[in-house]
Short mmCIF file of C-alpha atoms in Angstrom, two decimals:
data_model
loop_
_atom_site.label_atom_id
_atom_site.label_comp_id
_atom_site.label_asym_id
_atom_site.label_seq_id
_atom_site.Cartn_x
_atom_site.Cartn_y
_atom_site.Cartn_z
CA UNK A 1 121.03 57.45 13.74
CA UNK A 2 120.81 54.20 15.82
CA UNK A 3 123.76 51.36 15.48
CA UNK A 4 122.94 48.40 14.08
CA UNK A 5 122.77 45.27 16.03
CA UNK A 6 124.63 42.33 13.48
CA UNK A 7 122.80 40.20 16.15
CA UNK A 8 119.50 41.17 16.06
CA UNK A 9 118.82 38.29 13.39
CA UNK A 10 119.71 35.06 12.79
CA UNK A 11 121.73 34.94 15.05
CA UNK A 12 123.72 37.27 13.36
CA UNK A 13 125.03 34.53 10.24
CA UNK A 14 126.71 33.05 13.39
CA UNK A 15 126.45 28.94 14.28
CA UNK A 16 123.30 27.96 16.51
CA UNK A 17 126.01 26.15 18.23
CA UNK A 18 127.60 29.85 18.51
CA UNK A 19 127.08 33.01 20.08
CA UNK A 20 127.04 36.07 18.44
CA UNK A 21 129.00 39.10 20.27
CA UNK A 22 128.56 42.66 19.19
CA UNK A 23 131.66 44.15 18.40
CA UNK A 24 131.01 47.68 16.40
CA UNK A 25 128.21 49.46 14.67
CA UNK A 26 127.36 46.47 12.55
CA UNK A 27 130.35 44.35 13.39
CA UNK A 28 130.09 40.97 15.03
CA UNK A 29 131.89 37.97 16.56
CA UNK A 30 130.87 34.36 16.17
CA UNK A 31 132.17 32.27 19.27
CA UNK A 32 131.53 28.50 19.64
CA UNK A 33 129.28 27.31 22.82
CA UNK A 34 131.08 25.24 25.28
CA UNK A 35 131.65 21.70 23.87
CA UNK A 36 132.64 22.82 20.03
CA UNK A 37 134.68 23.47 17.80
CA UNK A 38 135.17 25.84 14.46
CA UNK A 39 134.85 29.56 12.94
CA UNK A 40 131.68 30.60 15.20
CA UNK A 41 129.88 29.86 11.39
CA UNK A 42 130.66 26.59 11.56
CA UNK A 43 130.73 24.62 14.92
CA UNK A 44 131.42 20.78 15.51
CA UNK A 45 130.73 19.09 18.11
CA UNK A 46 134.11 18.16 19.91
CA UNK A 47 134.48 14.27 20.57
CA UNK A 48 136.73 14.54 23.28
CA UNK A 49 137.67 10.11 22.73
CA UNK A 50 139.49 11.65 19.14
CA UNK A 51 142.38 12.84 21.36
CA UNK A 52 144.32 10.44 24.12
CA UNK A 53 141.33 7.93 24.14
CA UNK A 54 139.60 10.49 25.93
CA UNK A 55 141.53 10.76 29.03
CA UNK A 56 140.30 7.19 29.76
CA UNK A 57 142.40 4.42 30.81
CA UNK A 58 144.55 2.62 27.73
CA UNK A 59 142.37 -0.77 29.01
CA UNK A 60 138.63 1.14 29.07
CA UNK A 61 136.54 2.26 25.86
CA UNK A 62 136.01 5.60 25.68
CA UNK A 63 132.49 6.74 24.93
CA UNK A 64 131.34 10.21 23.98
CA UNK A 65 127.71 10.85 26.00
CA UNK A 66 127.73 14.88 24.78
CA UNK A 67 129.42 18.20 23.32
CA UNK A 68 133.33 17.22 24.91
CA UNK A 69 131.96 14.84 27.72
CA UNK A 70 133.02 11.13 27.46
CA UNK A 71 132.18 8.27 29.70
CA UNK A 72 135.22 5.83 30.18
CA UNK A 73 134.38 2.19 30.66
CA UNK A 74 136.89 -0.80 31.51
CA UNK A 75 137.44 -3.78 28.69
CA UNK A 76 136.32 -6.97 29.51
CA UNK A 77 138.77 -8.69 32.35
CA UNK A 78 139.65 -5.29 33.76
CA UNK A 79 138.02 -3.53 36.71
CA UNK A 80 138.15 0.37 37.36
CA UNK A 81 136.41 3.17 37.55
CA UNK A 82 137.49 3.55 33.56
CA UNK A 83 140.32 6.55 34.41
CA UNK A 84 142.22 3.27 35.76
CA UNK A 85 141.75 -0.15 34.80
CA UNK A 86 143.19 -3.22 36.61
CA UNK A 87 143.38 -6.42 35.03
CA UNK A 88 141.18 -8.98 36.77
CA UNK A 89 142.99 -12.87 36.87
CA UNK A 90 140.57 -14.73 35.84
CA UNK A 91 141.86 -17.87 38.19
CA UNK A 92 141.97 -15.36 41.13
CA UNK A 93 138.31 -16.51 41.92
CA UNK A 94 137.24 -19.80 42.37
CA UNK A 95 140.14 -21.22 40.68
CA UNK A 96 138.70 -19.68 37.30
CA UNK A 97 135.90 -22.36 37.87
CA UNK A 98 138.92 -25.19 37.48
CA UNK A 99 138.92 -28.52 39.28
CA UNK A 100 140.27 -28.21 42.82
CA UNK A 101 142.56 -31.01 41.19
CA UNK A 102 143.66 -28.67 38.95
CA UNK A 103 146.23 -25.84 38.25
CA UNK A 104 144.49 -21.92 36.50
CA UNK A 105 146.75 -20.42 34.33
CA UNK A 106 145.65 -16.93 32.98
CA UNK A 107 146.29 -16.90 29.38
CA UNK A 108 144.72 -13.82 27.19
CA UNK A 109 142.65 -11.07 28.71
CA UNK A 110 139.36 -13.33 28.41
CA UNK A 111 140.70 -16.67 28.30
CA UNK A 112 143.08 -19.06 31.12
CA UNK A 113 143.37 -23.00 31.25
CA UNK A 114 142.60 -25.56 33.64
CA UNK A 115 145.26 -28.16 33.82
CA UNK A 116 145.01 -31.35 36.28
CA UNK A 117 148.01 -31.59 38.82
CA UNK A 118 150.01 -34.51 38.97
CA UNK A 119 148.34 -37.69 39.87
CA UNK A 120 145.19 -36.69 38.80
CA UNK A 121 143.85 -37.33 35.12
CA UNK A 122 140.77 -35.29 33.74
CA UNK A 123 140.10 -32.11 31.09
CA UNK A 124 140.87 -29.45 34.26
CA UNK A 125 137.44 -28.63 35.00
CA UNK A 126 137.17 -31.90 36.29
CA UNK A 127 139.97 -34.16 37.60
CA UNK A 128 139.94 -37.61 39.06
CA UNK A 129 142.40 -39.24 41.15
CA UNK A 130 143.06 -43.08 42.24
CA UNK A 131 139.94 -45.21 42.39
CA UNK A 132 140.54 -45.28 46.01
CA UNK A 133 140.06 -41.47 46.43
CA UNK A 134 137.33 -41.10 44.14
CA UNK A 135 135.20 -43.66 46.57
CA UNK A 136 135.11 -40.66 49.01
CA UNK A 137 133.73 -37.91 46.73
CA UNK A 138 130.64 -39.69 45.68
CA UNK A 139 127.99 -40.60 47.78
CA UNK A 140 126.89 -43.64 45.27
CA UNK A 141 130.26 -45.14 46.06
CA UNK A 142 131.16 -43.97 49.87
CA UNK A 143 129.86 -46.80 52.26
CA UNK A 144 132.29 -49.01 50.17
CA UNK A 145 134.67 -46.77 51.16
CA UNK A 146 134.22 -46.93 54.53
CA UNK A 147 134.00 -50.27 54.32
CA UNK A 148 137.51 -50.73 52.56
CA UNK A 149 138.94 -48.35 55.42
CA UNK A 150 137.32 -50.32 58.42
CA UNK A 151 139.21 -53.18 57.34
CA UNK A 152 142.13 -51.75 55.85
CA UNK A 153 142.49 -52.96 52.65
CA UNK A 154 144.19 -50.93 50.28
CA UNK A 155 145.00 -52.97 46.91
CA UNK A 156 143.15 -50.34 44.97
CA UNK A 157 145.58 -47.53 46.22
CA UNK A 158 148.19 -49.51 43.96
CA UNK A 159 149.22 -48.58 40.51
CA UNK A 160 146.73 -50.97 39.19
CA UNK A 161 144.98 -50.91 36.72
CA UNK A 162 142.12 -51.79 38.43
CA UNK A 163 138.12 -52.34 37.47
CA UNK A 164 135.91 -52.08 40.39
CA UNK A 165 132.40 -52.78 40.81
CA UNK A 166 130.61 -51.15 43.63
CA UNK A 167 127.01 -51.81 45.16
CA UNK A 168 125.28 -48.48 45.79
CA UNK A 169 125.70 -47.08 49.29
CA UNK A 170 121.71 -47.89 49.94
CA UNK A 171 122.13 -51.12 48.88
CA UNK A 172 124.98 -51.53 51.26
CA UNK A 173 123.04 -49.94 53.95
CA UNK A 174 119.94 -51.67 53.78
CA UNK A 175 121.55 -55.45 53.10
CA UNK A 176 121.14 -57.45 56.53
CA UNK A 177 123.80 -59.71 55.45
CA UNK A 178 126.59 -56.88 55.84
CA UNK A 179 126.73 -56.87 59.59
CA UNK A 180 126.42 -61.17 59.47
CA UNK A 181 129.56 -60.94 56.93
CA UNK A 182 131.20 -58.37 59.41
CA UNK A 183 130.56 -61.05 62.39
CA UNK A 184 131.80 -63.83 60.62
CA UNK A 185 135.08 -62.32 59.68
CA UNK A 186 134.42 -62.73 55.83
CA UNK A 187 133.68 -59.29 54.76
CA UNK A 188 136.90 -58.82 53.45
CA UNK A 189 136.65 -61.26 50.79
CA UNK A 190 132.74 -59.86 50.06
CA UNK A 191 134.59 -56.58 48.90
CA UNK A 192 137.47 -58.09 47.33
CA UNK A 193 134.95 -60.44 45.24
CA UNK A 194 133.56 -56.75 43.60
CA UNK A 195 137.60 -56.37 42.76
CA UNK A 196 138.91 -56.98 39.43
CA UNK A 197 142.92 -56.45 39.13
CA UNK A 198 145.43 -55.92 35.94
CA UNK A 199 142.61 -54.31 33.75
CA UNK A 200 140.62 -51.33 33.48
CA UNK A 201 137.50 -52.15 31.72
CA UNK A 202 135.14 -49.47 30.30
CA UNK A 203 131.46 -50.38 30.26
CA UNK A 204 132.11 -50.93 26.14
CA UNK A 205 134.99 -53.50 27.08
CA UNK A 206 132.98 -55.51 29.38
CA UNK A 207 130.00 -56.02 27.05
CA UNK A 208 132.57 -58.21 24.70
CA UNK A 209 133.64 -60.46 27.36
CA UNK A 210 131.99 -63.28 29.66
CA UNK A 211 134.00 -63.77 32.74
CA UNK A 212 136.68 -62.32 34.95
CA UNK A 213 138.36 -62.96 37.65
CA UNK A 214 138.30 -61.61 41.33
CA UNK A 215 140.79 -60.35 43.45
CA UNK A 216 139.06 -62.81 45.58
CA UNK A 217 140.14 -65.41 43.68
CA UNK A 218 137.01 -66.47 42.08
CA UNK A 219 135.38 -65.25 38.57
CA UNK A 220 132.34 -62.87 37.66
CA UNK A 221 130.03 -64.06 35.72
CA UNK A 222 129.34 -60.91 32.64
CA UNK A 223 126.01 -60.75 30.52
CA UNK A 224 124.44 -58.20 27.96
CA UNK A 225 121.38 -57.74 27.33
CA UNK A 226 118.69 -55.52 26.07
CA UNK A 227 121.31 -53.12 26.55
CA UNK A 228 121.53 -53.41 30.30
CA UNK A 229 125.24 -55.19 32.01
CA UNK A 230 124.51 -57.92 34.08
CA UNK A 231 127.03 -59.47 36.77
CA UNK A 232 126.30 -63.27 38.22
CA UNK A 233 122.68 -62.80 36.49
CA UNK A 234 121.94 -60.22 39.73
CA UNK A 235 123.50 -56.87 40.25
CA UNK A 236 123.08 -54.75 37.09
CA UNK A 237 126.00 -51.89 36.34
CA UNK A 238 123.60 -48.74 36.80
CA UNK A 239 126.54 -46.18 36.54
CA UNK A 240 129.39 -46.93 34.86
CA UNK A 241 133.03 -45.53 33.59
CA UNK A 242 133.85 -42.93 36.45
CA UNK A 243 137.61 -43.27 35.23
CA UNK A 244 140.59 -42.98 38.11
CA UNK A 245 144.23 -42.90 37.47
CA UNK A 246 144.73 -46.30 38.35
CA UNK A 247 141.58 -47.46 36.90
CA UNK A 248 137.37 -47.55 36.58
CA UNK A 249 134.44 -47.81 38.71
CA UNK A 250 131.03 -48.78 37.98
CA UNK A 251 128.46 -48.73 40.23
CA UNK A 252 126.17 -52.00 40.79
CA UNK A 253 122.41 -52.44 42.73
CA UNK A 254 123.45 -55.33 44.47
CA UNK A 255 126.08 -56.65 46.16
CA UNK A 256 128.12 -59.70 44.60
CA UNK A 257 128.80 -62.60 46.30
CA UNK A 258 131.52 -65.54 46.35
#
């Protein structure tokens, strides 16, 4: 007489996800592989993210890859190896792509605001301050700048409101008459003449009117047409409504004279 081997077939009854151990003559033992879970009959494959999110961090997804093996990944604004997840600030980099002007505050995990700081008006991703100081940060409107600061004239800097009208730093450039204006001592009232005080007029709010008047003293002719702004039937408004705190610029291709 031989034993018999409960093994020998199918496995012995047992799981395919089990292994069958001879006990006695005849007798077996069904024991789950590595990984599951059950009688040695039945085995389930053991998700290890069912039980304390896997081992994974409380801020990472758990994800099972196999028989008890997980992979642990950070959430969205946190930053870890998934074990341990950090919360990244959003406005820790680059201001959370907020205006220099402007103030990050993290708000959800995802999410933060962009406020403008005092003195300077805007939606936070983009803040403005006086006219005067928004001269400098565009090239269209820098000469004039310059200009302003050569010969130290600062009504603009004042709580206004102002509208301004500025000829294109090319056009300054290139004029011939600048450096004559510059000789003669009358430059001054050149860039006060593109000066309007005690209003801040949108391109909208100068299409309804005819004339205003200079700081200068003396007034700008206004016309529309053809849907193009026209000042003293010369310098056309070719960018327009770059809003300060203290009032508007537009930009002009030529220069106005008294």
């Amino acid at each position: 007489c031989s034993a018999i081997d409960a093994c020998e077939t199918s496995n012995g009854g047992c799981s395919a996800k089990a292994e069958c151990r001879r006990t006695t003559p005849g007798n077996r033992a069904c024991i789950c592989n590595a990984g599951y879970t059950g009688d040695g009959v039945v085995c389930i494959e053991i998700n290890p993210c069912l039980e304390n999110n896997g081992g994974c961090d409380r801020n990472a997804e758990c994800t099972q890859t196999g028989p008890n093996q997980a992979a642990c990944n950070c959430l969205k604004g946190y930053s870890g190896d998934g074990k341990r997840c950090t919360y990244i600030s959003l406005c820790s980099q680059n201001n959370g792509g907020c205006s220099e002007f402007a103030i990050c505050n993290d708000t959800e995990l995802t999410e933060r605001t962009c406020t403008c700081k005092d003195n300077y008006i805007g939606d936070g991703f983009k803040c403005r301050g006086n006219i005067f100081q928004e001269l400098l940060r565009d090239s269209n409107t820098s000469r004039f700048y310059f200009y302003l600061e050569a010969l130290s004239i600062r009504d603009i800097a004042g709580p206004g409101p102002f509208t301004l009208f500025v000829p294109r730093t090319d056009v300054l450039n290139g004029d011939p008459r600048v450096k004559d204006w510059i000789a003669k001592g009358v430059m001054a009232q050149v860039l006060r003449y593109h000066m309007v005080g005690c209003a801040s007029l949108l391109y909208n709010d100068l299409t309804r009117i005819t004339n205003i008047t200079s700081l200068h003293g003396d007034p700008i002719h206004i016309s529309y047409s053809q849907n193009s702004l026209v000042l003293n039937n010369n310098a056309e408004i070719i960018l327009s409504d770059a809003v300060g705190t203290n009032g508007v610029i537009h930009v002009i291709n030529q220069i106005l004279v008294p």
